[in-house]
């Protein structure tokens, strides 16, 4: 399952980031890395970006980037 498939208020653990090295570094700085716990909070008005909570911080992640974050539901 991928992060863009989560439903409202679902929580998941990050298994794998299928991004380029540069994007992986950027996501890691924001707290999205392997074994991180993320919670989906919905989307913005135009359905992109998606809103995720990581370590009590809300992050807006583009749908195309969320599609490359492999997760497992908790």
mmCIF file of N, CA, C and O in Angstrom:
data_model
loop_
_atom_site.group_PDB
_atom_site.id
_atom_site.type_symbol
_atom_site.label_atom_id
_atom_site.label_comp_id
_atom_site.label_asym_id
_atom_site.label_seq_id
_atom_site.Cartn_x
_atom_site.Cartn_y
_atom_site.Cartn_z
ATOM 1 N N UNK A 1 0.858 -1.168 0.000
ATOM 2 C CA UNK A 1 0.000 0.000 0.000
ATOM 3 C C UNK A 1 0.902 1.228 0.000
ATOM 4 O O UNK A 1 2.000 1.204 0.538
ATOM 5 N N UNK A 2 0.398 2.299 -0.599
ATOM 6 C CA UNK A 2 1.165 3.539 -0.688
ATOM 7 C C UNK A 2 0.447 4.662 0.045
ATOM 8 O O UNK A 2 -0.769 4.613 0.253
ATOM 9 N N UNK A 3 1.202 5.682 0.443
ATOM 10 C CA UNK A 3 0.665 6.764 1.275
ATOM 11 C C UNK A 3 -0.504 7.490 0.611
ATOM 12 O O UNK A 3 -1.405 7.956 1.308
ATOM 13 N N UNK A 4 -0.537 7.562 -0.701
ATOM 14 C CA UNK A 4 -1.644 8.254 -1.372
ATOM 15 C C UNK A 4 -2.953 7.453 -1.325
ATOM 16 O O UNK A 4 -4.004 7.969 -1.658
ATOM 17 N N UNK A 5 -2.886 6.192 -0.859
ATOM 18 C CA UNK A 5 -4.077 5.341 -0.766
ATOM 19 C C UNK A 5 -4.691 5.337 0.631
ATOM 20 O O UNK A 5 -5.728 4.712 0.831
ATOM 21 N N UNK A 6 -4.059 6.009 1.582
ATOM 22 C CA UNK A 6 -4.604 6.058 2.934
ATOM 23 C C UNK A 6 -5.914 6.832 2.947
ATOM 24 O O UNK A 6 -6.106 7.762 2.174
ATOM 25 N N UNK A 7 -6.796 6.436 3.834
ATOM 26 C CA UNK A 7 -8.071 7.120 4.004
ATOM 27 C C UNK A 7 -7.958 8.060 5.200
ATOM 28 O O UNK A 7 -7.035 7.960 6.000
ATOM 29 N N UNK A 8 -8.907 8.969 5.320
ATOM 30 C CA UNK A 8 -8.877 9.998 6.356
ATOM 31 C C UNK A 8 -8.650 9.398 7.749
ATOM 32 O O UNK A 8 -9.329 8.460 8.143
ATOM 33 N N UNK A 9 -7.687 9.946 8.454
ATOM 34 C CA UNK A 9 -7.324 9.576 9.834
ATOM 35 C C UNK A 9 -6.690 8.202 9.975
ATOM 36 O O UNK A 9 -6.541 7.715 11.091
ATOM 37 N N UNK A 10 -6.280 7.562 8.892
ATOM 38 C CA UNK A 10 -5.574 6.283 9.003
ATOM 39 C C UNK A 10 -4.110 6.535 9.365
ATOM 40 O O UNK A 10 -3.507 7.518 8.924
ATOM 41 N N UNK A 11 -3.571 5.622 10.150
ATOM 42 C CA UNK A 11 -2.179 5.708 10.575
ATOM 43 C C UNK A 11 -1.407 4.551 9.949
ATOM 44 O O UNK A 11 -1.917 3.444 9.847
ATOM 45 N N UNK A 12 -0.157 4.838 9.554
ATOM 46 C CA UNK A 12 0.652 3.818 8.891
ATOM 47 C C UNK A 12 2.125 3.995 9.239
ATOM 48 O O UNK A 12 2.553 5.066 9.669
ATOM 49 N N UNK A 13 2.871 2.914 9.029
ATOM 50 C CA UNK A 13 4.326 2.941 9.206
ATOM 51 C C UNK A 13 4.966 2.959 7.822
ATOM 52 O O UNK A 13 4.574 2.203 6.939
ATOM 53 N N UNK A 14 5.964 3.801 7.642
ATOM 54 C CA UNK A 14 6.673 3.891 6.366
ATOM 55 C C UNK A 14 7.591 2.682 6.226
ATOM 56 O O UNK A 14 8.385 2.382 7.122
ATOM 57 N N UNK A 15 7.464 1.979 5.106
ATOM 58 C CA UNK A 15 8.301 0.814 4.831
ATOM 59 C C UNK A 15 9.448 1.141 3.884
ATOM 60 O O UNK A 15 10.562 0.650 4.049
ATOM 61 N N UNK A 16 9.163 1.970 2.879
ATOM 62 C CA UNK A 16 10.147 2.211 1.829
ATOM 63 C C UNK A 16 9.849 3.518 1.116
ATOM 64 O O UNK A 16 8.685 3.832 0.848
ATOM 65 N N UNK A 17 10.895 4.267 0.811
ATOM 66 C CA UNK A 17 10.770 5.474 -0.013
ATOM 67 C C UNK A 17 11.358 5.152 -1.381
ATOM 68 O O UNK A 17 12.538 4.843 -1.496
ATOM 69 N N UNK A 18 10.523 5.215 -2.406
ATOM 70 C CA UNK A 18 10.967 4.871 -3.765
ATOM 71 C C UNK A 18 11.269 6.146 -4.551
ATOM 72 O O UNK A 18 10.804 6.329 -5.665
ATOM 73 N N UNK A 19 12.039 7.046 -3.950
ATOM 74 C CA UNK A 19 12.357 8.339 -4.546
ATOM 75 C C UNK A 19 13.832 8.394 -4.922
ATOM 76 O O UNK A 19 14.628 7.548 -4.515
ATOM 77 N N UNK A 20 14.189 9.447 -5.636
ATOM 78 C CA UNK A 20 15.595 9.701 -5.929
ATOM 79 C C UNK A 20 16.307 10.053 -4.626
ATOM 80 O O UNK A 20 15.666 10.388 -3.617
ATOM 81 N N UNK A 21 17.610 9.996 -4.624
ATOM 82 C CA UNK A 21 18.389 10.283 -3.424
ATOM 83 C C UNK A 21 18.066 11.675 -2.881
ATOM 84 O O UNK A 21 17.900 11.859 -1.679
ATOM 85 N N UNK A 22 17.954 12.639 -3.769
ATOM 86 C CA UNK A 22 17.671 14.025 -3.370
ATOM 87 C C UNK A 22 16.313 14.140 -2.665
ATOM 88 O O UNK A 22 16.193 14.777 -1.618
ATOM 89 N N UNK A 23 15.283 13.512 -3.230
ATOM 90 C CA UNK A 23 13.951 13.576 -2.618
ATOM 91 C C UNK A 23 13.901 12.804 -1.315
ATOM 92 O O UNK A 23 13.218 13.203 -0.378
ATOM 93 N N UNK A 24 14.612 11.673 -1.235
ATOM 94 C CA UNK A 24 14.668 10.916 0.013
ATOM 95 C C UNK A 24 15.243 11.776 1.130
ATOM 96 O O UNK A 24 14.742 11.786 2.246
ATOM 97 N N UNK A 25 16.302 12.520 0.809
ATOM 98 C CA UNK A 25 16.925 13.392 1.800
ATOM 99 C C UNK A 25 15.948 14.475 2.260
ATOM 100 O O UNK A 25 15.851 14.766 3.451
ATOM 101 N N UNK A 26 15.217 15.040 1.323
ATOM 102 C CA UNK A 26 14.253 16.099 1.649
ATOM 103 C C UNK A 26 13.134 15.547 2.545
ATOM 104 O O UNK A 26 12.757 16.178 3.532
ATOM 105 N N UNK A 27 12.620 14.376 2.205
ATOM 106 C CA UNK A 27 11.567 13.765 3.023
ATOM 107 C C UNK A 27 12.092 13.382 4.408
ATOM 108 O O UNK A 27 11.394 13.542 5.407
ATOM 109 N N UNK A 28 13.325 12.887 4.464
ATOM 110 C CA UNK A 28 13.917 12.505 5.744
ATOM 111 C C UNK A 28 14.064 13.713 6.653
ATOM 112 O O UNK A 28 13.792 13.634 7.850
ATOM 113 N N UNK A 29 14.460 14.839 6.105
ATOM 114 C CA UNK A 29 14.575 16.063 6.899
ATOM 115 C C UNK A 29 13.216 16.454 7.484
ATOM 116 O O UNK A 29 13.128 16.950 8.610
ATOM 117 N N UNK A 30 12.132 16.186 6.754
ATOM 118 C CA UNK A 30 10.784 16.493 7.241
ATOM 119 C C UNK A 30 10.272 15.426 8.210
ATOM 120 O O UNK A 30 9.197 15.585 8.778
ATOM 121 N N UNK A 31 11.001 14.328 8.381
ATOM 122 C CA UNK A 31 10.591 13.297 9.322
ATOM 123 C C UNK A 31 9.988 12.059 8.694
ATOM 124 O O UNK A 31 9.585 11.131 9.390
ATOM 125 N N UNK A 32 9.914 12.020 7.374
ATOM 126 C CA UNK A 32 9.365 10.846 6.684
ATOM 127 C C UNK A 32 10.530 9.969 6.246
ATOM 128 O O UNK A 32 11.226 10.272 5.283
ATOM 129 N N UNK A 33 10.743 8.902 7.002
ATOM 130 C CA UNK A 33 11.822 7.963 6.716
ATOM 131 C C UNK A 33 11.330 6.561 7.077
ATOM 132 O O UNK A 33 10.225 6.400 7.595
ATOM 133 N N UNK A 34 12.138 5.565 6.811
ATOM 134 C CA UNK A 34 11.755 4.187 7.107
ATOM 135 C C UNK A 34 11.389 4.061 8.587
ATOM 136 O O UNK A 34 12.086 4.584 9.449
ATOM 137 N N UNK A 35 10.282 3.391 8.846
ATOM 138 C CA UNK A 35 9.730 3.136 10.183
ATOM 139 C C UNK A 35 9.069 4.345 10.837
ATOM 140 O O UNK A 35 8.616 4.243 11.972
ATOM 141 N N UNK A 36 8.996 5.463 10.153
ATOM 142 C CA UNK A 36 8.281 6.629 10.697
ATOM 143 C C UNK A 36 6.785 6.326 10.711
ATOM 144 O O UNK A 36 6.273 5.619 9.843
ATOM 145 N N UNK A 37 6.087 6.868 11.691
ATOM 146 C CA UNK A 37 4.636 6.718 11.792
ATOM 147 C C UNK A 37 4.000 7.976 11.214
ATOM 148 O O UNK A 37 4.319 9.093 11.635
ATOM 149 N N UNK A 38 3.133 7.787 10.211
ATOM 150 C CA UNK A 38 2.451 8.925 9.593
ATOM 151 C C UNK A 38 0.938 8.732 9.727
ATOM 152 O O UNK A 38 0.451 7.620 9.786
ATOM 153 N N UNK A 39 0.229 9.843 9.786
ATOM 154 C CA UNK A 39 -1.236 9.816 9.877
ATOM 155 C C UNK A 39 -1.783 10.731 8.786
ATOM 156 O O UNK A 39 -1.382 11.884 8.681
ATOM 157 N N UNK A 40 -2.693 10.205 7.993
ATOM 158 C CA UNK A 40 -3.287 10.963 6.894
ATOM 159 C C UNK A 40 -4.421 11.836 7.425
ATOM 160 O O UNK A 40 -5.286 11.367 8.156
ATOM 161 N N UNK A 41 -4.401 13.106 7.066
ATOM 162 C CA UNK A 41 -5.414 14.045 7.549
ATOM 163 C C UNK A 41 -6.282 14.622 6.436
ATOM 164 O O UNK A 41 -7.036 15.550 6.678
ATOM 165 N N UNK A 42 -6.169 14.111 5.239
ATOM 166 C CA UNK A 42 -7.014 14.603 4.159
ATOM 167 C C UNK A 42 -6.213 15.331 3.096
ATOM 168 O O UNK A 42 -5.010 15.159 2.974
ATOM 169 N N UNK A 43 -6.913 16.178 2.379
ATOM 170 C CA UNK A 43 -6.295 16.854 1.249
ATOM 171 C C UNK A 43 -6.706 18.319 1.251
ATOM 172 O O UNK A 43 -7.548 18.741 2.041
ATOM 173 N N UNK A 44 -6.122 19.067 0.365
ATOM 174 C CA UNK A 44 -6.470 20.467 0.237
ATOM 175 C C UNK A 44 -7.628 20.614 -0.751
ATOM 176 O O UNK A 44 -8.133 19.630 -1.283
ATOM 177 N N UNK A 45 -8.021 21.818 -1.004
ATOM 178 C CA UNK A 45 -9.186 22.108 -1.836
ATOM 179 C C UNK A 45 -9.152 21.417 -3.208
ATOM 180 O O UNK A 45 -10.144 20.880 -3.658
ATOM 181 N N UNK A 46 -8.003 21.408 -3.856
ATOM 182 C CA UNK A 46 -7.901 20.842 -5.205
ATOM 183 C C UNK A 46 -7.345 19.413 -5.209
ATOM 184 O O UNK A 46 -6.856 18.941 -6.218
ATOM 185 N N UNK A 47 -7.409 18.727 -4.048
ATOM 186 C CA UNK A 47 -6.989 17.334 -3.884
ATOM 187 C C UNK A 47 -5.494 17.100 -4.024
ATOM 188 O O UNK A 47 -5.038 15.976 -4.162
ATOM 189 N N UNK A 48 -4.712 18.130 -4.039
ATOM 190 C CA UNK A 48 -3.264 18.014 -4.083
ATOM 191 C C UNK A 48 -2.690 19.302 -3.515
ATOM 192 O O UNK A 48 -3.081 20.373 -3.976
ATOM 193 N N UNK A 49 -1.867 19.283 -2.531
ATOM 194 C CA UNK A 49 -1.189 18.163 -1.911
ATOM 195 C C UNK A 49 -2.036 17.463 -0.845
ATOM 196 O O UNK A 49 -3.124 17.910 -0.507
ATOM 197 N N UNK A 50 -1.471 16.359 -0.322
ATOM 198 C CA UNK A 50 -2.100 15.591 0.744
ATOM 199 C C UNK A 50 -1.497 16.025 2.078
ATOM 200 O O UNK A 50 -0.333 16.392 2.136
ATOM 201 N N UNK A 51 -2.299 15.959 3.127
ATOM 202 C CA UNK A 51 -1.832 16.396 4.444
ATOM 203 C C UNK A 51 -1.547 15.187 5.337
ATOM 204 O O UNK A 51 -2.423 14.343 5.533
ATOM 205 N N UNK A 52 -0.334 15.128 5.866
ATOM 206 C CA UNK A 52 0.093 14.052 6.754
ATOM 207 C C UNK A 52 0.634 14.639 8.045
ATOM 208 O O UNK A 52 1.245 15.702 8.037
ATOM 209 N N UNK A 53 0.411 13.920 9.137
ATOM 210 C CA UNK A 53 0.994 14.304 10.416
ATOM 211 C C UNK A 53 2.169 13.375 10.701
ATOM 212 O O UNK A 53 2.047 12.154 10.619
ATOM 213 N N UNK A 54 3.311 13.977 11.000
ATOM 214 C CA UNK A 54 4.516 13.233 11.350
ATOM 215 C C UNK A 54 5.114 13.913 12.580
ATOM 216 O O UNK A 54 5.415 15.111 12.540
ATOM 217 N N UNK A 55 5.262 13.183 13.660
ATOM 218 C CA UNK A 55 5.823 13.744 14.901
ATOM 219 C C UNK A 55 5.135 15.049 15.307
ATOM 220 O O UNK A 55 5.791 16.058 15.567
ATOM 221 N N UNK A 56 3.815 15.048 15.325
ATOM 222 C CA UNK A 56 2.990 16.183 15.746
ATOM 223 C C UNK A 56 3.123 17.408 14.837
ATOM 224 O O UNK A 56 2.807 18.522 15.232
ATOM 225 N N UNK A 57 3.592 17.208 13.610
ATOM 226 C CA UNK A 57 3.720 18.280 12.633
ATOM 227 C C UNK A 57 2.922 17.920 11.392
ATOM 228 O O UNK A 57 3.024 16.802 10.895
ATOM 229 N N UNK A 58 2.114 18.858 10.888
ATOM 230 C CA UNK A 58 1.374 18.621 9.640
ATOM 231 C C UNK A 58 2.252 18.976 8.452
ATOM 232 O O UNK A 58 2.842 20.054 8.410
ATOM 233 N N UNK A 59 2.328 18.047 7.501
ATOM 234 C CA UNK A 59 3.115 18.251 6.284
ATOM 235 C C UNK A 59 2.219 18.120 5.065
ATOM 236 O O UNK A 59 1.348 17.262 5.029
ATOM 237 N N UNK A 60 2.462 18.950 4.076
ATOM 238 C CA UNK A 60 1.767 18.848 2.797
ATOM 239 C C UNK A 60 2.718 18.173 1.809
ATOM 240 O O UNK A 60 3.798 18.682 1.541
ATOM 241 N N UNK A 61 2.311 17.008 1.309
ATOM 242 C CA UNK A 61 3.127 16.222 0.379
ATOM 243 C C UNK A 61 2.373 16.085 -0.936
ATOM 244 O O UNK A 61 1.190 15.724 -0.942
ATOM 245 N N UNK A 62 3.048 16.372 -2.033
ATOM 246 C CA UNK A 62 2.407 16.222 -3.342
ATOM 247 C C UNK A 62 1.959 14.784 -3.550
ATOM 248 O O UNK A 62 2.634 13.847 -3.132
ATOM 249 N N UNK A 63 0.820 14.622 -4.193
ATOM 250 C CA UNK A 63 0.262 13.296 -4.441
ATOM 251 C C UNK A 63 1.269 12.405 -5.182
ATOM 252 O O UNK A 63 1.434 11.239 -4.853
ATOM 253 N N UNK A 64 1.973 12.959 -6.165
ATOM 254 C CA UNK A 64 2.929 12.143 -6.927
ATOM 255 C C UNK A 64 4.092 11.674 -6.057
ATOM 256 O O UNK A 64 4.652 10.619 -6.293
ATOM 257 N N UNK A 65 4.434 12.417 -5.004
ATOM 258 C CA UNK A 65 5.474 11.984 -4.079
ATOM 259 C C UNK A 65 4.922 10.962 -3.083
ATOM 260 O O UNK A 65 5.607 10.010 -2.721
ATOM 261 N N UNK A 66 3.678 11.160 -2.644
ATOM 262 C CA UNK A 66 3.043 10.215 -1.709
ATOM 263 C C UNK A 66 2.859 8.846 -2.368
ATOM 264 O O UNK A 66 2.885 7.823 -1.690
ATOM 265 N N UNK A 67 2.695 8.833 -3.686
ATOM 266 C CA UNK A 67 2.532 7.582 -4.430
ATOM 267 C C UNK A 67 3.768 6.690 -4.352
ATOM 268 O O UNK A 67 3.689 5.499 -4.639
ATOM 269 N N UNK A 68 4.902 7.274 -3.976
ATOM 270 C CA UNK A 68 6.161 6.538 -3.932
ATOM 271 C C UNK A 68 6.592 6.214 -2.497
ATOM 272 O O UNK A 68 7.715 5.781 -2.275
ATOM 273 N N UNK A 69 5.694 6.433 -1.530
ATOM 274 C CA UNK A 69 5.985 6.101 -0.133
ATOM 275 C C UNK A 69 5.199 4.844 0.217
ATOM 276 O O UNK A 69 3.981 4.881 0.338
ATOM 277 N N UNK A 70 5.907 3.738 0.331
ATOM 278 C CA UNK A 70 5.265 2.465 0.658
ATOM 279 C C UNK A 70 5.024 2.400 2.165
ATOM 280 O O UNK A 70 5.940 2.669 2.954
ATOM 281 N N UNK A 71 3.788 2.044 2.557
ATOM 282 C CA UNK A 71 3.418 2.024 3.972
ATOM 283 C C UNK A 71 2.657 0.750 4.318
ATOM 284 O O UNK A 71 2.174 0.046 3.438
ATOM 285 N N UNK A 72 2.564 0.474 5.637
ATOM 286 C CA UNK A 72 1.690 -0.584 6.135
ATOM 287 C C UNK A 72 0.778 0.033 7.188
ATOM 288 O O UNK A 72 1.208 0.850 7.999
ATOM 289 N N UNK A 73 -0.489 -0.343 7.149
ATOM 290 C CA UNK A 73 -1.457 0.185 8.116
ATOM 291 C C UNK A 73 -1.147 -0.312 9.524
ATOM 292 O O UNK A 73 -0.693 -1.432 9.705
ATOM 293 N N UNK A 74 -1.436 0.539 10.490
ATOM 294 C CA UNK A 74 -1.275 0.143 11.893
ATOM 295 C C UNK A 74 -2.638 -0.020 12.525
ATOM 296 O O UNK A 74 -3.622 0.484 12.092
#
